[in-house]
Amino acid sequence: MITSITGTGSAISGIGAGSTQRGEGAQKLARPGAAAEDRASISNTVAQMAAEGAPIETDRVSALKAAIRAGTYKSDPQAIATAMIRSDMGTSS
């Protein structure tokens, strides 16, 4: 909100002085230490995920390794591309 404009050179003063901040972002900015708290929360989440490890199907990995070693593994580029697109679009079937 602009509270005053004076003269032909337009000295503008009080921009936003009377306005109220709204929304989640504004509330976070108004809260002292919010950024540090957010970083700490993200850091804790990342640390927890790293400690749990990635979900790996070890039986499937072993079977794929064996098929590759034996020279019997055949990839299906069309199926791979379709699965990647579905994954990117957030669909499961």
Backbone as a printed PyTorch tensor [residue, N CA C, xyz], in Angstrom:
tensor([[[  0.8410,  -1.1740,   0.0000],
         [  0.0000,   0.0000,   0.0000],
         [  0.8800,   1.2280,   0.0000]],

        [[  0.6290,   2.1810,  -0.8730],
         [  1.3760,   3.4260,  -0.9260],
         [  0.6330,   4.4360,  -0.0570]],

        [[  1.3590,   5.0270,   0.9190],
         [  0.7020,   5.9620,   1.8300],
         [  0.8350,   7.4090,   1.4140]],

        [[  1.8590,   7.7510,   0.5800],
         [  1.9320,   9.1360,   0.1050],
         [  2.8560,   9.2610,  -1.0920]],

        [[  2.5070,  10.2030,  -1.9870],
         [  3.3330,  10.5660,  -3.1350],
         [  3.3510,  12.0900,  -3.1630]],

        [[  4.5570,  12.6860,  -3.2460],
         [  4.6350,  14.1460,  -3.2170],
         [  5.4770,  14.6840,  -4.3550]],

        [[  5.1590,  15.9140,  -4.8050],
         [  5.9650,  16.6580,  -5.7710],
         [  5.9480,  16.0700,  -7.1650]],

        [[  6.5360,  16.8400,  -8.1100],
         [  6.5960,  16.4000,  -9.4870],
         [  7.6810,  15.3580,  -9.6880]],

        [[  8.6690,  15.3270,  -8.8060],
         [  9.7160,  14.3040,  -8.8620],
         [  9.2460,  13.0030,  -8.2500]],

        [[  8.0610,  13.0110,  -7.6830],
         [  7.4320,  11.8450,  -7.0740],
         [  8.2930,  11.1610,  -6.0220]],

        [[  8.3750,  11.7840,  -4.8670],
         [  9.0120,  11.1340,  -3.7280],
         [  7.9780,  10.2050,  -3.1070]],

        [[  8.1830,   8.9320,  -3.2510],
         [  7.2250,   7.9570,  -2.7450],
         [  7.6940,   7.5060,  -1.3720]],

        [[  6.7640,   7.4920,  -0.4210],
         [  7.1400,   7.0310,   0.9140],
         [  6.0730,   6.1090,   1.4620]],

        [[  6.4860,   5.2520,   2.3310],
         [  5.5490,   4.3910,   3.0380],
         [  4.9790,   3.2570,   2.2090]],

        [[  5.7070,   2.7680,   1.2300],
         [  5.1910,   1.6450,   0.4530],
         [  5.0950,   0.4290,   1.3640]],

        [[  3.9190,  -0.1230,   1.4500],
         [  3.6910,  -1.3110,   2.2580],
         [  3.6310,  -1.0590,   3.7500]],

        [[  3.7660,   0.1720,   4.1850],
         [  3.7980,   0.4520,   5.6090],
         [  2.4910,   0.1180,   6.3040]],

        [[  1.3670,   0.3240,   5.6090],
         [  0.0850,   0.0600,   6.2400],
         [ -0.4940,  -1.2910,   5.8880]],

        [[  0.2020,  -2.0610,   5.0850],
         [ -0.3590,  -3.3400,   4.6530],
         [ -0.0650,  -4.4380,   5.6650]],

        [[ -0.8770,  -5.4560,   5.6310],
         [ -0.6620,  -6.6020,   6.5030],
         [ -0.1270,  -7.7510,   5.6730]],

        [[  0.8330,  -8.4610,   6.1970],
         [  1.3520,  -9.6220,   5.4880],
         [  0.3690, -10.7630,   5.6500]],

        [[  0.1630, -11.4940,   4.5490],
         [ -0.7790, -12.6090,   4.5870],
         [ -0.1300, -13.8550,   4.0340]],

        [[ -0.7340, -14.9890,   4.3270],
         [ -0.2680, -16.2450,   3.7610],
         [  0.7850, -16.9150,   4.6090]],

        [[  1.0420, -18.1720,   4.2650],
         [  1.9960, -18.9820,   5.0160],
         [  3.4060, -18.4170,   4.9440]],

        [[  3.8120, -17.9850,   3.7460],
         [  5.1560, -17.4250,   3.5990],
         [  5.3660, -16.2030,   4.4560]],

        [[  4.3730, -15.3340,   4.5000],
         [  4.4650, -14.1230,   5.3100],
         [  4.5330, -14.4750,   6.7850]],

        [[  3.7730, -15.4830,   7.2010],
         [  3.8040, -15.8950,   8.5990],
         [  5.1750, -16.4330,   8.9660]],

        [[  5.8010, -17.1740,   8.0560],
         [  7.1420, -17.6950,   8.3260],
         [  8.1490, -16.5550,   8.4290]],

        [[  7.9990, -15.5400,   7.5570],
         [  8.9150, -14.4050,   7.6080],
         [  8.7510, -13.6290,   8.9060]],

        [[  7.5330, -13.5730,   9.4090],
         [  7.2640, -12.8170,  10.6200],
         [  7.7720, -13.5470,  11.8620]],

        [[  8.0300, -14.8270,  11.7530],
         [  8.4660, -15.6370,  12.8750],
         [  9.9930, -15.6520,  12.9440]],

        [[ 10.5890, -15.1320,  14.0040],
         [ 12.0550, -15.1260,  14.1120],
         [ 12.6060, -16.5520,  14.1550]],

        [[ 13.6610, -16.8070,  13.3930],
         [ 14.3130, -18.1030,  13.3910],
         [ 13.6060, -19.1540,  12.5590]],

        [[ 12.5880, -18.7610,  11.7950],
         [ 11.8120, -19.7290,  11.0120],
         [ 12.6850, -20.4430,   9.9850]],

        [[ 13.5540, -19.7220,   9.3160],
         [ 14.3960, -20.3270,   8.2810],
         [ 15.3160, -21.3820,   8.8900]],

        [[ 15.9010, -21.0910,  10.0300],
         [ 16.7880, -22.0420,  10.6910],
         [ 16.0160, -23.2860,  11.1220]],

        [[ 14.7830, -23.0840,  11.6220],
         [ 13.9530, -24.2240,  12.0220],
         [ 13.6130, -25.0890,  10.8180]],

        [[ 13.2840, -24.4500,   9.6910],
         [ 12.9480, -25.1870,   8.4740],
         [ 14.1420, -25.9990,   7.9850]],

        [[ 15.3240, -25.3790,   7.9930],
         [ 16.5350, -26.0960,   7.5650],
         [ 16.8200, -27.2770,   8.4820]],

        [[ 16.6360, -27.1010,   9.7790],
         [ 16.8820, -28.1780,  10.7350],
         [ 15.9030, -29.3240,  10.5130]],

        [[ 14.6570, -28.9870,  10.2460],
         [ 13.6390, -30.0070,  10.0000],
         [ 13.9620, -30.8090,   8.7420]],

        [[ 14.3520, -30.1220,   7.6820],
         [ 14.7190, -30.7910,   6.4350],
         [ 15.9500, -31.6550,   6.6530]],

        [[ 16.9210, -31.1340,   7.3720],
         [ 18.1440, -31.8760,   7.6450],
         [ 17.8460, -33.1580,   8.4250]],

        [[ 16.9550, -33.0620,   9.4060],
         [ 16.5860, -34.2510,  10.1860],
         [ 15.8840, -35.2830,   9.3090]],

        [[ 15.0080, -34.8290,   8.4220],
         [ 14.2940, -35.7310,   7.5300],
         [ 15.2630, -36.4450,   6.5900]],

        [[ 16.1970, -35.6980,   6.0320],
         [ 17.1890, -36.2810,   5.1260],
         [ 18.0510, -37.2960,   5.8710]],

        [[ 18.4730, -36.9590,   7.0640],
         [ 19.2970, -37.8730,   7.8590],
         [ 18.5400, -39.1560,   8.1680]],

        [[ 17.2560, -39.0430,   8.4840],
         [ 16.4430, -40.2180,   8.7730],
         [ 16.3080, -41.1000,   7.5350]],

        [[ 16.0610, -40.4860,   6.3760],
         [ 15.9320, -41.2440,   5.1330],
         [ 17.2340, -41.9590,   4.7940]],

        [[ 18.3590, -41.2840,   4.9940],
         [ 19.6620, -41.8760,   4.6990],
         [ 19.9360, -43.0610,   5.6220]],

        [[ 19.5410, -42.9250,   6.8830],
         [ 19.7680, -44.0040,   7.8430],
         [ 18.9220, -45.2350,   7.5130]],

        [[ 17.7110, -45.0110,   7.0110],
         [ 16.8270, -46.1270,   6.6740],
         [ 17.2770, -46.8320,   5.4050]],

        [[ 17.9570, -46.1200,   4.5290],
         [ 18.4170, -46.7090,   3.2830],
         [ 17.3190, -46.7630,   2.2400]],

        [[ 17.7310, -46.9960,   1.0160],
         [ 16.7780, -47.0640,  -0.0870],
         [ 16.0720, -48.4130,  -0.0630]],

        [[ 14.8060, -48.4280,  -0.4480],
         [ 14.1090, -49.7160,  -0.5160],
         [ 14.6220, -50.5130,  -1.7120]],

        [[ 15.3560, -51.5860,  -1.4460],
         [ 15.9760, -52.3850,  -2.4990],
         [ 15.4300, -53.8080,  -2.4280]],

        [[ 14.9770, -54.3010,  -3.5630],
         [ 14.5210, -55.6860,  -3.6570],
         [ 15.7430, -56.5420,  -3.9860]],

        [[ 16.4110, -57.0180,  -2.9590],
         [ 17.6770, -57.7290,  -3.1500],
         [ 17.5220, -58.9930,  -3.9930]],

        [[ 16.3980, -59.6950,  -3.8750],
         [ 16.1800, -60.8990,  -4.6980],
         [ 16.1150, -60.5280,  -6.1790]],

        [[ 15.4230, -59.4360,  -6.4760],
         [ 15.2870, -58.9860,  -7.8690],
         [ 16.6430, -58.5450,  -8.4230]],

        [[ 17.4020, -57.8260,  -7.6160],
         [ 18.7320, -57.3740,  -8.0380],
         [ 19.6290, -58.5760,  -8.3280]],

        [[ 19.5870, -59.5680,  -7.4570],
         [ 20.4020, -60.7770,  -7.6630],
         [ 20.0180, -61.5050,  -8.9510]],

        [[ 18.7110, -61.6000,  -9.2030],
         [ 18.2370, -62.2730, -10.4200],
         [ 18.6760, -61.5070, -11.6690]],

        [[ 18.6000, -60.1800, -11.6230],
         [ 19.0350, -59.3680, -12.7740],
         [ 20.5370, -59.5040, -13.0090]],

        [[ 21.3180, -59.4850, -11.9290],
         [ 22.7740, -59.6490, -12.0670],
         [ 23.1130, -60.9940, -12.7110]],

        [[ 22.4210, -62.0320, -12.2520],
         [ 22.6750, -63.3690, -12.7920],
         [ 22.3120, -63.4360, -14.2730]],

        [[ 21.1910, -62.8230, -14.6710],
         [ 20.7710, -62.8230, -16.0760],
         [ 21.7610, -62.0390, -16.9380]],

        [[ 22.2760, -60.9440, -16.4180],
         [ 23.2570, -60.1450, -17.1720],
         [ 24.5420, -60.9450, -17.3480]],

        [[ 25.0230, -61.5850, -16.2720],
         [ 26.2390, -62.3990, -16.3500],
         [ 26.0870, -63.5470, -17.3510]],

        [[ 24.8940, -64.1430, -17.3530],
         [ 24.6450, -65.2870, -18.2380],
         [ 24.3610, -64.8540, -19.6760]],

        [[ 24.1620, -63.5550, -19.8700],
         [ 23.8750, -63.0540, -21.2160],
         [ 22.4420, -63.2940, -21.6560]],

        [[ 21.5630, -63.5610, -20.7030],
         [ 20.1660, -63.8390, -21.0440],
         [ 19.2260, -62.6750, -20.7680]],

        [[ 19.7520, -61.5910, -20.2190],
         [ 18.8920, -60.4370, -19.9170],
         [ 18.5900, -59.6660, -21.1920]],

        [[ 17.3260, -59.4640, -21.4550],
         [ 16.8910, -58.6830, -22.6120],
         [ 16.0740, -57.5050, -22.1020]],

        [[ 16.4870, -56.3160, -22.4700],
         [ 15.7300, -55.1300, -22.0610],
         [ 14.6590, -54.8170, -23.0980]],

        [[ 13.5920, -54.1720, -22.6520],
         [ 12.4960, -53.7510, -23.5130],
         [ 12.4350, -52.2290, -23.4490]],

        [[ 13.0910, -51.5370, -24.4080],
         [ 13.1460, -50.0770, -24.3590],
         [ 11.7640, -49.4210, -24.3010]],

        [[ 10.7950, -49.9840, -25.0070],
         [  9.4410, -49.4190, -24.9990],
         [  8.8300, -49.5040, -23.5990]],

        [[  8.9820, -50.6440, -22.9430],
         [  8.4430, -50.8220, -21.5910],
         [  9.1530, -49.9040, -20.6010]],

        [[ 10.4610, -49.7400, -20.7700],
         [ 11.2330, -48.8530, -19.8890],
         [ 10.7550, -47.4120, -20.0630]],

        [[ 10.6120, -46.9660, -21.3120],
         [ 10.1610, -45.5970, -21.5780],
         [  8.7600, -45.3710, -21.0290]],

        [[  7.8730, -46.3280, -21.2220],
         [  6.5000, -46.2080, -20.7130],
         [  6.4930, -46.1030, -19.1890]],

        [[  7.2810, -46.9380, -18.5280],
         [  7.3500, -46.9060, -17.0630],
         [  7.9190, -45.5820, -16.5670]],

        [[  8.9190, -45.0470, -17.2590],
         [  9.5120, -43.7690, -16.8630],
         [  8.5000, -42.6350, -17.0000]],

        [[  7.7520, -42.6430, -18.0860],
         [  6.7390, -41.5950, -18.3090],
         [  5.6490, -41.6950, -17.2590]],

        [[  5.1830, -42.9120, -17.0030],
         [  4.1400, -43.0930, -15.9730],
         [  4.6350, -42.6370, -14.6140]],

        [[  5.8680, -42.9690, -14.2910],
         [  6.4410, -42.5630, -13.0170],
         [  6.5340, -41.0510, -12.9210]],

        [[  6.9620, -40.4230, -14.0080],
         [  7.0950, -38.9650, -14.0220],
         [  5.7510, -38.2670, -13.9020]],

        [[  4.7120, -38.8970, -14.4540],
         [  3.3850, -38.3000, -14.4270],
         [  2.6260, -38.6570, -13.1520]],

        [[  3.1930, -39.5210, -12.3340],
         [  2.5730, -39.8640, -11.0620],
         [  1.4940, -40.9220, -11.1550]],

        [[  1.4620, -41.6730, -12.2490],
         [  0.4870, -42.7660, -12.3590],
         [  1.1890, -44.0830, -12.1320]],

        [[  0.4400, -45.0690, -11.6760],
         [  1.0790, -46.3420, -11.3460],
         [  0.7540, -47.4770, -12.3060]],

        [[ -0.2030, -47.3010, -13.1860],
         [ -0.5260, -48.4190, -14.0900],
         [ -0.3210, -48.0820, -15.5320]]])
